[in-house]
mmCIF file of C-alpha atoms in Angstrom:
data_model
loop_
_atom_site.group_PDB
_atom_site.id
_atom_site.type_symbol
_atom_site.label_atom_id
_atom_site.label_comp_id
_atom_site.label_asym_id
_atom_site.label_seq_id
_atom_site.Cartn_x
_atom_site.Cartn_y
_atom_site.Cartn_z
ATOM 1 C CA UNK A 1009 22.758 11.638 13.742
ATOM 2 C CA UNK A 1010 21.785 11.098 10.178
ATOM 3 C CA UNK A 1011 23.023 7.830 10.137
ATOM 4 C CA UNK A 1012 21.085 6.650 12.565
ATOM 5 C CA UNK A 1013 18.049 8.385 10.666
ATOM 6 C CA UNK A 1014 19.509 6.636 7.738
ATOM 7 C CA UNK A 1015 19.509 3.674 9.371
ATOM 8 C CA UNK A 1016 16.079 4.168 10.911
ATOM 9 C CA UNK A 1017 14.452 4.476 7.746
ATOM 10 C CA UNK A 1018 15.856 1.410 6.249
ATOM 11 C CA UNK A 1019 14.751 -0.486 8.677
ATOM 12 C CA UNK A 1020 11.325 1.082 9.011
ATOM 13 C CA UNK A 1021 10.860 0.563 5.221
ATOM 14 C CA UNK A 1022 12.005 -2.817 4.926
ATOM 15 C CA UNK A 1023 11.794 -5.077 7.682
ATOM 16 C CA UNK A 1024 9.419 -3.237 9.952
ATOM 17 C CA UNK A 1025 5.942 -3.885 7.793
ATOM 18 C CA UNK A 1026 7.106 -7.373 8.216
ATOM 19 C CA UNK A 1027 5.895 -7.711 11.942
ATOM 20 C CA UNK A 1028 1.783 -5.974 11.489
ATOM 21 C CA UNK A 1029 2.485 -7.483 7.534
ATOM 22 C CA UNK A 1030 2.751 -11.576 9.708
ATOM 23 C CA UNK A 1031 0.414 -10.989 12.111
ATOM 24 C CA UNK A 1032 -2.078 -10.185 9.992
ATOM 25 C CA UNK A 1033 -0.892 -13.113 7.443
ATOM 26 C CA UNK A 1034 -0.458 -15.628 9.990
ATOM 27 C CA UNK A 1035 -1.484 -18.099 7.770
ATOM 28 C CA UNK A 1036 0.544 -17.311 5.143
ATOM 29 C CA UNK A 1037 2.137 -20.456 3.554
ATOM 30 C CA UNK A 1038 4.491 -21.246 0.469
ATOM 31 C CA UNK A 1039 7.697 -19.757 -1.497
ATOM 32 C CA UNK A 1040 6.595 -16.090 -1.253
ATOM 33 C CA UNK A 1041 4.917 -15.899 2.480
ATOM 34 C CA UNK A 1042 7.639 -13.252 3.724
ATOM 35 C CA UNK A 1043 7.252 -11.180 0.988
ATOM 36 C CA UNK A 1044 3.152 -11.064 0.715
ATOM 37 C CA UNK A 1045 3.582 -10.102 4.484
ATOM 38 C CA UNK A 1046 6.011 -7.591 4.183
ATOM 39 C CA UNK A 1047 3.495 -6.102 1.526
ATOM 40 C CA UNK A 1048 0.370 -6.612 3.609
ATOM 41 C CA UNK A 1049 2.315 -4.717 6.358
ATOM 42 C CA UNK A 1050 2.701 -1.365 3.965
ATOM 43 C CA UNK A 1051 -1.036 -1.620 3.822
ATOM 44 C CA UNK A 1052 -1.219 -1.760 7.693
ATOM 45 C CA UNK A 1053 1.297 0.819 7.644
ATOM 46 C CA UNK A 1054 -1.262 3.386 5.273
ATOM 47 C CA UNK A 1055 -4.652 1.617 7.139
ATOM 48 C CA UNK A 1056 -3.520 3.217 10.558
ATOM 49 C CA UNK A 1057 -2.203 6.758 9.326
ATOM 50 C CA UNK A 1058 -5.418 7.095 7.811
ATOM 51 C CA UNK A 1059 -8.111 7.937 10.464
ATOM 52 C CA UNK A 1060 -4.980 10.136 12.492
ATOM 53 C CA UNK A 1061 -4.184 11.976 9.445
ATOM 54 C CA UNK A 1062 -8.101 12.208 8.030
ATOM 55 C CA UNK A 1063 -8.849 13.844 11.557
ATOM 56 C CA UNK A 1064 -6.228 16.127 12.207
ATOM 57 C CA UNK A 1065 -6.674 17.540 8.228
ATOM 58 C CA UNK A 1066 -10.492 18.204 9.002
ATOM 59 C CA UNK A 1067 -9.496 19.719 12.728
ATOM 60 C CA UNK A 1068 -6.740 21.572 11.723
ATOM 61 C CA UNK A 1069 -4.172 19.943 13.739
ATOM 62 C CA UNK A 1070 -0.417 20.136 13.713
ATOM 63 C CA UNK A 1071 2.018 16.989 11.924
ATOM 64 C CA UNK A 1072 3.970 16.663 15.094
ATOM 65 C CA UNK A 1073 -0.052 16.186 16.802
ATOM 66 C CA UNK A 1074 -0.475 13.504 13.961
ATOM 67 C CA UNK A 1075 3.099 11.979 14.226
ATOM 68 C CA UNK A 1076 2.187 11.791 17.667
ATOM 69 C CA UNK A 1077 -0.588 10.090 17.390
ATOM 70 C CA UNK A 1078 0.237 7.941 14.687
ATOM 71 C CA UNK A 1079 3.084 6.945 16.422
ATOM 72 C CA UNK A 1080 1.628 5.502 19.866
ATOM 73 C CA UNK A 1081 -0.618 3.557 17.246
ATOM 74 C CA UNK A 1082 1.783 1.695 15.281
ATOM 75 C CA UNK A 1083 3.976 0.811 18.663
ATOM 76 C CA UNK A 1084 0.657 -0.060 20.174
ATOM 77 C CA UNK A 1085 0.113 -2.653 16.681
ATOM 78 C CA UNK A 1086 3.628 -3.701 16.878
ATOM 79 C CA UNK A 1087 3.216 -4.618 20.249
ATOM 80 C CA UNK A 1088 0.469 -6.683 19.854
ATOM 81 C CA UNK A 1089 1.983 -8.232 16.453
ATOM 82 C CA UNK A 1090 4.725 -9.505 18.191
ATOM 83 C CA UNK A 1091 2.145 -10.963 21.245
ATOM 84 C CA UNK A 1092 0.369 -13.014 18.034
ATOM 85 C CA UNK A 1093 3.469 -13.922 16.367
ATOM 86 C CA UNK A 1094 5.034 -15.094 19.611
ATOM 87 C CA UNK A 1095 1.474 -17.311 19.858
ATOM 88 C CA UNK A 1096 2.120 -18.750 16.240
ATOM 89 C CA UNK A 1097 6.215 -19.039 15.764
ATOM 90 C CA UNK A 1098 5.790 -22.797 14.894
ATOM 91 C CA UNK A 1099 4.032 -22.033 11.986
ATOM 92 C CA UNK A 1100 6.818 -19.719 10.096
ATOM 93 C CA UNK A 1101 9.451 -21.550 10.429
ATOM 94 C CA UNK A 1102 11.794 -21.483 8.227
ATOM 95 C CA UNK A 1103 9.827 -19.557 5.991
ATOM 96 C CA UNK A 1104 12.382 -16.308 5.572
ATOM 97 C CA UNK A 1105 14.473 -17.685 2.879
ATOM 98 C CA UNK A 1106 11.663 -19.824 1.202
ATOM 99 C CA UNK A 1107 11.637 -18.363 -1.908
ATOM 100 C CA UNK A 1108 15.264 -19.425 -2.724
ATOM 101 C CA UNK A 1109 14.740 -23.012 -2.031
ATOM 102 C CA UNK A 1110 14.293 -24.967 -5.331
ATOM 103 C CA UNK A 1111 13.764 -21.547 -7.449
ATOM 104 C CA UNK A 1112 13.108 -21.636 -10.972
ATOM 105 C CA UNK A 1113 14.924 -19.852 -13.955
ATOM 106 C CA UNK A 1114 11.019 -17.612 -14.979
ATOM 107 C CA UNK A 1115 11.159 -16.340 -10.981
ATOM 108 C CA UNK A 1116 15.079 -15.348 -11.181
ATOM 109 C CA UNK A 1117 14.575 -13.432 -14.303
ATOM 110 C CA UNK A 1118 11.322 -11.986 -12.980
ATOM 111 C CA UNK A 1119 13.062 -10.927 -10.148
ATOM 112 C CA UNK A 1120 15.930 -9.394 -11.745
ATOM 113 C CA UNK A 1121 14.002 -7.585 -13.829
ATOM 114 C CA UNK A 1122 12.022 -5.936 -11.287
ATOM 115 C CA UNK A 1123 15.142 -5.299 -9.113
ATOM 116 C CA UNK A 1124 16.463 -3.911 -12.284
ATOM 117 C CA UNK A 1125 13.365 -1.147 -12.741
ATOM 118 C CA UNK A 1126 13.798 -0.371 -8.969
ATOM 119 C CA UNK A 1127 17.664 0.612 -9.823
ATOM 120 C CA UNK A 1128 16.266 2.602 -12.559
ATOM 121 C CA UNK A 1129 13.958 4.797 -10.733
ATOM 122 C CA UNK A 1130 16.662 5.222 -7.532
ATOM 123 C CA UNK A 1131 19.448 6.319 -9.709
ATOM 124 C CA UNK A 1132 18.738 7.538 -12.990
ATOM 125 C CA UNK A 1133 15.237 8.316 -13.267
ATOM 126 C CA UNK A 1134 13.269 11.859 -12.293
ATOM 127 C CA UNK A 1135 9.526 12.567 -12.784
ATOM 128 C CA UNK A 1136 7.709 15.287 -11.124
ATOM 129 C CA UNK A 1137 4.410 15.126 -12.425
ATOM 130 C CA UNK A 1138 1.783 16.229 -10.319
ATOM 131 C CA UNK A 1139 4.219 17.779 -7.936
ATOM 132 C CA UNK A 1140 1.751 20.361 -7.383
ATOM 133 C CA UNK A 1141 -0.821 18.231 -5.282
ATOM 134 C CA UNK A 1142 1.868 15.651 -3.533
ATOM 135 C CA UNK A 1143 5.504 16.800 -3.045
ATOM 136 C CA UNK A 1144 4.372 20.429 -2.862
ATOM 137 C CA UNK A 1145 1.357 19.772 -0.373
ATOM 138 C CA UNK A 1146 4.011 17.896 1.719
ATOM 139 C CA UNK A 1147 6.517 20.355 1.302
ATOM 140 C CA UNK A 1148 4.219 22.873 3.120
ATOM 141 C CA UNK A 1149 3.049 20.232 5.395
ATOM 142 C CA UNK A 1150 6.190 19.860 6.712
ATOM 143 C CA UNK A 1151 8.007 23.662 6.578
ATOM 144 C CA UNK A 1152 4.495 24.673 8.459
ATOM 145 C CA UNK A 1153 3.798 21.998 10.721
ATOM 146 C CA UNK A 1154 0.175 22.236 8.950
ATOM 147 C CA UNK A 1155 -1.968 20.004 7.558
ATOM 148 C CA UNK A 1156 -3.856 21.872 4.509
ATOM 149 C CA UNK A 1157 -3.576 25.216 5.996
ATOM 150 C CA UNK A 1158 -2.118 26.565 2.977
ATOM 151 C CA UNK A 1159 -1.971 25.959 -0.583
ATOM 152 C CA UNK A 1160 1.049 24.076 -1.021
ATOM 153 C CA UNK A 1161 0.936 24.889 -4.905
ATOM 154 C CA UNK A 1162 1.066 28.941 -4.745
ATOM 155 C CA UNK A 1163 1.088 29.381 -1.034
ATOM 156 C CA UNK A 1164 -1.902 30.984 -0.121
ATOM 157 C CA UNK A 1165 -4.253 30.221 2.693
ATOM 158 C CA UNK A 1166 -6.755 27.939 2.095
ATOM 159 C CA UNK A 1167 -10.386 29.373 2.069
ATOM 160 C CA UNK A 1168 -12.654 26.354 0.289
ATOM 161 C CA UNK A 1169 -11.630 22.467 0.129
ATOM 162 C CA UNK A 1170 -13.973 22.194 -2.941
ATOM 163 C CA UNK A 1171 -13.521 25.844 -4.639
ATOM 164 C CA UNK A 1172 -9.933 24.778 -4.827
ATOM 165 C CA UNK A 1173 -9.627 21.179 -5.662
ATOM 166 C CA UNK A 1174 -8.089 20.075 -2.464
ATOM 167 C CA UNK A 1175 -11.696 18.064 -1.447
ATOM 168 C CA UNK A 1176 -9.843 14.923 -2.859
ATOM 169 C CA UNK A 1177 -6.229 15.248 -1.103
ATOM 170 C CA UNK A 1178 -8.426 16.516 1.846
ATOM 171 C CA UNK A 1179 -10.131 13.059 1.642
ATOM 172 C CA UNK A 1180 -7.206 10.652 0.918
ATOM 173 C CA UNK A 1181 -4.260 12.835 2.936
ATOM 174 C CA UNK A 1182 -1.285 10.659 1.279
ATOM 175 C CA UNK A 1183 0.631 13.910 1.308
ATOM 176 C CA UNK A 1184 0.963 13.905 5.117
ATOM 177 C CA UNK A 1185 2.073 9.965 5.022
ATOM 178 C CA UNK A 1186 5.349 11.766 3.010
ATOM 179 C CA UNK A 1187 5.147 14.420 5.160
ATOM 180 C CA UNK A 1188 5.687 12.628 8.493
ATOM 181 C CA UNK A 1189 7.936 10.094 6.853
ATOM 182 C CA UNK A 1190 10.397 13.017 5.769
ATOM 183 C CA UNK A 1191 9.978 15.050 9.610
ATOM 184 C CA UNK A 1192 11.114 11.215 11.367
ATOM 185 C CA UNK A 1193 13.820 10.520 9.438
ATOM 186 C CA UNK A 1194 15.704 14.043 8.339
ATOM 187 C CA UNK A 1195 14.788 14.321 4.099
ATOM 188 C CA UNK A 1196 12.871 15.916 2.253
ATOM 189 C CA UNK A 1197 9.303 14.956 0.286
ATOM 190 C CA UNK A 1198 10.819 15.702 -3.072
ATOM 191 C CA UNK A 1199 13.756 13.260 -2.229
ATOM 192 C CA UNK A 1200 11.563 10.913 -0.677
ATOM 193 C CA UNK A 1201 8.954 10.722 -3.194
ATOM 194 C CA UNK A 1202 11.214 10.745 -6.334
ATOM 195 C CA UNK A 1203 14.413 8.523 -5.124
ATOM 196 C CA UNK A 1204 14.387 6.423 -1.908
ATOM 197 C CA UNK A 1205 10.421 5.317 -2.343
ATOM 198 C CA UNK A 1206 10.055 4.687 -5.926
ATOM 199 C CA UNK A 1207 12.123 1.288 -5.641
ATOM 200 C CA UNK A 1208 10.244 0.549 -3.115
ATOM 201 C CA UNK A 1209 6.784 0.811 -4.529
ATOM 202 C CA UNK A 1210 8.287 -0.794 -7.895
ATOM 203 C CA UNK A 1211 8.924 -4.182 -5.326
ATOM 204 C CA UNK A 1212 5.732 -3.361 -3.489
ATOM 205 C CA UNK A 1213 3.989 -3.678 -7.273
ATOM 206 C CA UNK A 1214 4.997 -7.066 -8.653
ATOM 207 C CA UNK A 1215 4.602 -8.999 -5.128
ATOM 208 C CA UNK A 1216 0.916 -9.083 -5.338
ATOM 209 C CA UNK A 1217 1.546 -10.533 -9.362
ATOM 210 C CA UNK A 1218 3.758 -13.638 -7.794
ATOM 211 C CA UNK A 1219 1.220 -14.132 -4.908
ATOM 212 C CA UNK A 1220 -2.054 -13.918 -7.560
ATOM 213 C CA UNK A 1221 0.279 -15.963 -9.925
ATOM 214 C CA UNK A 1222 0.629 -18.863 -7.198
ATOM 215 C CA UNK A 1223 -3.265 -19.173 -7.128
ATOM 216 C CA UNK A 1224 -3.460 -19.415 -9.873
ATOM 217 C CA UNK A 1225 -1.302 -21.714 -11.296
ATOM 218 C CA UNK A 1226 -1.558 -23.679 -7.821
ATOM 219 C CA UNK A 1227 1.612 -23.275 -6.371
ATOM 220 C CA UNK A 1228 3.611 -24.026 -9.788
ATOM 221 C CA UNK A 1229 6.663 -22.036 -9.846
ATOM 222 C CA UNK A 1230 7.792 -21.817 -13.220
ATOM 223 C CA UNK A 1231 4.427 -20.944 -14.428
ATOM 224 C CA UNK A 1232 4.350 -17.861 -11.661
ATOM 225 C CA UNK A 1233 7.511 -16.590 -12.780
ATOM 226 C CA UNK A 1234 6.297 -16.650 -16.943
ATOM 227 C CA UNK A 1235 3.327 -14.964 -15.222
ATOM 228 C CA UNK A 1236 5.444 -12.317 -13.426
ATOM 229 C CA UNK A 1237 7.839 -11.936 -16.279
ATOM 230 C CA UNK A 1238 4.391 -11.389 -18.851
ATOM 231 C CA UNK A 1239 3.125 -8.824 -16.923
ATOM 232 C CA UNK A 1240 6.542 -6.984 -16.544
ATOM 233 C CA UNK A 1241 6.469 -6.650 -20.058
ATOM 234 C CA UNK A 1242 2.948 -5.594 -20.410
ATOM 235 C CA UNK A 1243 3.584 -2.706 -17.898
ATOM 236 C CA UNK A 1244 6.825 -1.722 -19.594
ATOM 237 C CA UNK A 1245 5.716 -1.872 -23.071
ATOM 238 C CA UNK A 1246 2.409 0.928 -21.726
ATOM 239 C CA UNK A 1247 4.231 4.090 -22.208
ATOM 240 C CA UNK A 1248 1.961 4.518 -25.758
ATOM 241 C CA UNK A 1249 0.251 6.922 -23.269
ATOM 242 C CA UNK A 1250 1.340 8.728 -19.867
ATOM 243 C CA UNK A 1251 -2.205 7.591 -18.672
ATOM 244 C CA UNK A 1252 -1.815 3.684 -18.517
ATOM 245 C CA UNK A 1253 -1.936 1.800 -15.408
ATOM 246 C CA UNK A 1254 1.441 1.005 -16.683
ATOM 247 C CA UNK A 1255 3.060 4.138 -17.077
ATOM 248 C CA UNK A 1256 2.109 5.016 -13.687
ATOM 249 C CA UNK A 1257 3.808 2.009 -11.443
ATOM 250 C CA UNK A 1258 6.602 2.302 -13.754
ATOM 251 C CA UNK A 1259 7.464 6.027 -13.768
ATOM 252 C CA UNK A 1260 5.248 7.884 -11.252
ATOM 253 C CA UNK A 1261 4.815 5.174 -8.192
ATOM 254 C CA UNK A 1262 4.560 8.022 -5.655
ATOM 255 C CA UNK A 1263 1.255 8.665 -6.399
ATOM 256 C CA UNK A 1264 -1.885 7.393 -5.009
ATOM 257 C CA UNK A 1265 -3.594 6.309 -7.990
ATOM 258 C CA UNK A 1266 -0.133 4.541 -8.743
ATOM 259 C CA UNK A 1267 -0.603 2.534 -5.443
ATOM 260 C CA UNK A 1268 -4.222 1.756 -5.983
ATOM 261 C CA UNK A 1269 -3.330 0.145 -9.309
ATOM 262 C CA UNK A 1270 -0.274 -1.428 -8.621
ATOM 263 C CA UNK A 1271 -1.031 -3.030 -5.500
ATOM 264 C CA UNK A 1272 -4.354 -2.774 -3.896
ATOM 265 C CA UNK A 1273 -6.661 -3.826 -6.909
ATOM 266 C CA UNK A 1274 -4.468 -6.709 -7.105
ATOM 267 C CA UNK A 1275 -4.281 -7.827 -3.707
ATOM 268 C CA UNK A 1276 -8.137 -7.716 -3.556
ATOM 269 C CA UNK A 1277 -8.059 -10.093 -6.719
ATOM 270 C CA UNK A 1278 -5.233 -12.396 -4.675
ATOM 271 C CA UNK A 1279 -7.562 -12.321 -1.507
ATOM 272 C CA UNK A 1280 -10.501 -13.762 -3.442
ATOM 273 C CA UNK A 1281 -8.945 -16.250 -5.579
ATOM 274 C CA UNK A 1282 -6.604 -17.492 -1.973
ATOM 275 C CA UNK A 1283 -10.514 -17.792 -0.157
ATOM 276 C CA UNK A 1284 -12.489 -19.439 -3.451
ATOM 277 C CA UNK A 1285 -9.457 -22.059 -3.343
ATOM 278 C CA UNK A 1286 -9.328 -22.772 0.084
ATOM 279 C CA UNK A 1287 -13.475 -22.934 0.083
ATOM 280 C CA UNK A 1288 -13.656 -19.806 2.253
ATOM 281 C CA UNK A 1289 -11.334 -17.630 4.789
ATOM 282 C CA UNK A 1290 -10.817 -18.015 8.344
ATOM 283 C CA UNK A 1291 -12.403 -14.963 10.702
ATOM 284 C CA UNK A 1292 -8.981 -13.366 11.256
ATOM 285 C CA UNK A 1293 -8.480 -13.866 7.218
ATOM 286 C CA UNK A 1294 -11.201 -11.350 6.848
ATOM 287 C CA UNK A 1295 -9.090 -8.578 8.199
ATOM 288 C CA UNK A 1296 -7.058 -8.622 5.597
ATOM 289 C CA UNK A 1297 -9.764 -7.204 3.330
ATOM 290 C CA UNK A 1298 -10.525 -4.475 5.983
ATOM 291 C CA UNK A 1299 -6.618 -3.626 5.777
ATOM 292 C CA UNK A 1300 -6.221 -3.089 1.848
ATOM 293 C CA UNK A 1301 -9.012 -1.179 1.692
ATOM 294 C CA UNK A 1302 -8.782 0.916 4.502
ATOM 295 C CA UNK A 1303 -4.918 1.737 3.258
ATOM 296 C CA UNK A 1304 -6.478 2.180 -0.425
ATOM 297 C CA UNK A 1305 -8.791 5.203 1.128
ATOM 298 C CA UNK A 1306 -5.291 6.958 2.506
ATOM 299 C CA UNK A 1307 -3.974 7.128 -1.216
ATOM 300 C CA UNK A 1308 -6.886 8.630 -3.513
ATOM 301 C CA UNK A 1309 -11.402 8.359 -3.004
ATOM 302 C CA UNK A 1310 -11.306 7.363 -6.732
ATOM 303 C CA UNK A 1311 -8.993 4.694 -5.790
ATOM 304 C CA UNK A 1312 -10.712 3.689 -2.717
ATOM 305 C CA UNK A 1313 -13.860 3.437 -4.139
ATOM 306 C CA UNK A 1314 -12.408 1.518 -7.202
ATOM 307 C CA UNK A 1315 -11.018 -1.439 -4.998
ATOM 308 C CA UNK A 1316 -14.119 -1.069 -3.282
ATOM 309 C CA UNK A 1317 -16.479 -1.717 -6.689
ATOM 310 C CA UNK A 1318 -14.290 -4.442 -7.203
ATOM 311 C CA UNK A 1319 -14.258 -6.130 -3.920
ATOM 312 C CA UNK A 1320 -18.328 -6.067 -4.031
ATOM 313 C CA UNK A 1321 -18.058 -7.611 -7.512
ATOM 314 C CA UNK A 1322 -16.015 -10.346 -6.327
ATOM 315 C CA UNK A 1323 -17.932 -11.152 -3.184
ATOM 316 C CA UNK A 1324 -20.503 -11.665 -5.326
ATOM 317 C CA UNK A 1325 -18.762 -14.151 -7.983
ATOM 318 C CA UNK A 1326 -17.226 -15.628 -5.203
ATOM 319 C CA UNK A 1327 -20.768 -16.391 -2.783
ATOM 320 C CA UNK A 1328 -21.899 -17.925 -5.714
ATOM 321 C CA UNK A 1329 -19.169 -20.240 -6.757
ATOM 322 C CA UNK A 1330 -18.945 -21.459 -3.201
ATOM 323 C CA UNK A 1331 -22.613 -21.235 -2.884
ATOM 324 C CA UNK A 1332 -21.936 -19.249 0.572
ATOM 325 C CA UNK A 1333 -23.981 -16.394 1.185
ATOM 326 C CA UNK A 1334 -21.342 -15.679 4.020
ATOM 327 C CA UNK A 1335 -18.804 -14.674 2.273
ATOM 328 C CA UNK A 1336 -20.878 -11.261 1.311
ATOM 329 C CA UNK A 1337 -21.954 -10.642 4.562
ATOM 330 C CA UNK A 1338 -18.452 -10.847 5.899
ATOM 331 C CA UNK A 1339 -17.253 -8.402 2.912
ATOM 332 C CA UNK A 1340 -18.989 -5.904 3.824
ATOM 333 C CA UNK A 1341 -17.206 -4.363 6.906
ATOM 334 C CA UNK A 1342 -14.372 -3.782 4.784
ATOM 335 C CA UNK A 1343 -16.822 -1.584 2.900
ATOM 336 C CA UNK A 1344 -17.029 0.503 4.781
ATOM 337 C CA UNK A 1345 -13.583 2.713 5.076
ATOM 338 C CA UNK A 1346 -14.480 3.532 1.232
ATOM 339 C CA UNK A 1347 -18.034 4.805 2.247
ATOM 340 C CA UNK A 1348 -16.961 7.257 4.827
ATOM 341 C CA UNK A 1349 -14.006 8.450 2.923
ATOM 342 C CA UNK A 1350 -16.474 9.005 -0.461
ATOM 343 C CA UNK A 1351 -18.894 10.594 2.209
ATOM 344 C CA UNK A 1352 -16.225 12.752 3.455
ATOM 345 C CA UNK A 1353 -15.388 13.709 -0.006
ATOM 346 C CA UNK A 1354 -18.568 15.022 -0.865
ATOM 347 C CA UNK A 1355 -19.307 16.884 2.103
ATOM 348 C CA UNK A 1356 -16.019 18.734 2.463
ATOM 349 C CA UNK A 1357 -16.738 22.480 1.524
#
């Protein structure tokens, strides 16, 4: 049985965010299309626990009610992934193992050294910081069957979201994402968030550098991997302060604000630079927007509201170098997910 768990899990974490993660990226051309899709499918993975967990939190419901629930909604999106995919085969063909045909020496040693970090933080590395609001609120989540009943941090019952400080995990219920994760597949929220994740988020972190790289540099992939490789270095050499953007995807990816940094803020940037190059985005293309930052309001309001600053910036910058007052108007939906969770955030009591 915990094979099959074990089993389970690896494929739910690596190859099953591939079928929302095309779907949504039908589009999706070039050396890295599989893996911007497999990354675009973690955010459809967070975008639709969000409103199950947000509601069960505020109604006091049980995690097997939101694994439940959560559940019939993903099979319901894989379902009708596959329908679209089925619809659009011709167009990914032979797109899987793209990114080894004709690759440069930059993108290999890019590569390796992100591979490399992953290693690190699966085998040798163990940070617990902030333990008390994730791994601990999970903990309880899970050995309760509760969502924010109790204080997972001392273990009393919880009287006052904003007395206590639990308005913002109340908000952005990442916790129970770990929580339901660890109840599906046998482990436990310590294990999950500080070994078999980590790796993970560390590949989930530098995708969104190779795909804003290829804008930039127009496809060119020597220049993407110097890119890549540049930025690996900046976020290594951040540790002058616990508090970086760096020091967070390196050491403590688990967290929210971790996720926010190191790969929603820059998939908004990728999905405005992809749309001012192409001259403006398809209607389906839109969603895309609507996904990151609907999975950006699951991880932390600051965060969510952050991506959501800088997606009204670059609408902006981006209607008026295409001279298209569309492209605000059809920003704004994706707005919206940030609004109600900052609402949400300031009316919890």
């Amino acid at each position: 049985m915990q094979i099959l768990q074990i089993i389970c899990f690896v494929l739910f974490i690596a190859v099953f965010p591939l079928i929302p993660g095309t779907a949504l990226h039908i589009e999706a051309e070039g050396h890295y299309a599989c893996a911007s899709r497999w990354c675009l499918g973690w955010c459809v993975l967070y975008a639709s626990f969000y409103w199950p967990a947000e509601i069960c939190v505020l109604l006091k419901k049980s995690l097997t009610t939101l694994i439940l629930i959560w559940g019939v909604l993903i099979v319901l999106i894989a379902v009708l992934s596959a329908i679209r995919i089925r619809k659009y085969r011709d167009r990914m063909n032979g797109q899987l193992f793209a990114f080894f045909r004709g690759i440069t020496l930059p993108e290999v040693l890019a590569s390796l050294a992100v591979i490399g970090h992953a290693a690190v933080t699966l085998i040798f590395m163990h940070i617990d910081n902030d333990d008390y609001m994730y791994v601990a609120n999970a903990t309880t989540t899970l050995d309760t069957n509760s969502l924010l009943v109790i204080n997972g941090g001392i273990g009393r019952t919880l009287t006052r979201y904003s007395t206590e400080g639990f308005n913002r995990i109340a908000a952005s219920p990442h916790f129970a994402f770990y929580a339901a994760l660890s109840k599906l597949f046998g482990t436990r929220p310590a294990a999950l968030c500080h070994t078999y994740l980590p790796p993970v988020f560390t590949c989930l972190f530098f995708i969104p550098v190779f795909m804003i790289g290829a804008e930039l540099f127009n496809g060119d992939r020597r220049k993407t991997g110097l890119f890549a490789a540049f930025a690996f270095l900046i976020h290594v050499s951040a540790y002058y302060s616990s508090y970086t953007a760096g020091s967070f995807i390196m050491i403590r990816s688990w967290q929210g604000k971790s996720q926010v940094v190191g790969m929603m803020i820059p998939l908004v940037l990728w999905f405005f630079l992809r749309m001012m190059k192409n001259g403006g985005a398809f209607r389906m293309e839109w969603m895309i927007l609507f996904v990151i930052l609907q999975a950006s309001c699951l991880l932390t309001p600051m965060g969510a509201m952050l991506a959501a600053g800088e997606t009204a910036l670059l609408m902006c910058i981006s209607a008026l170098m295409l001279k298209d007052g569309h492209v605000i108007m059809r920003s704004l939906p994706a707005l919206l997910p940030p609004l109600a969770t900052a609402v949400i955030y300031l009316k919890l009591v």
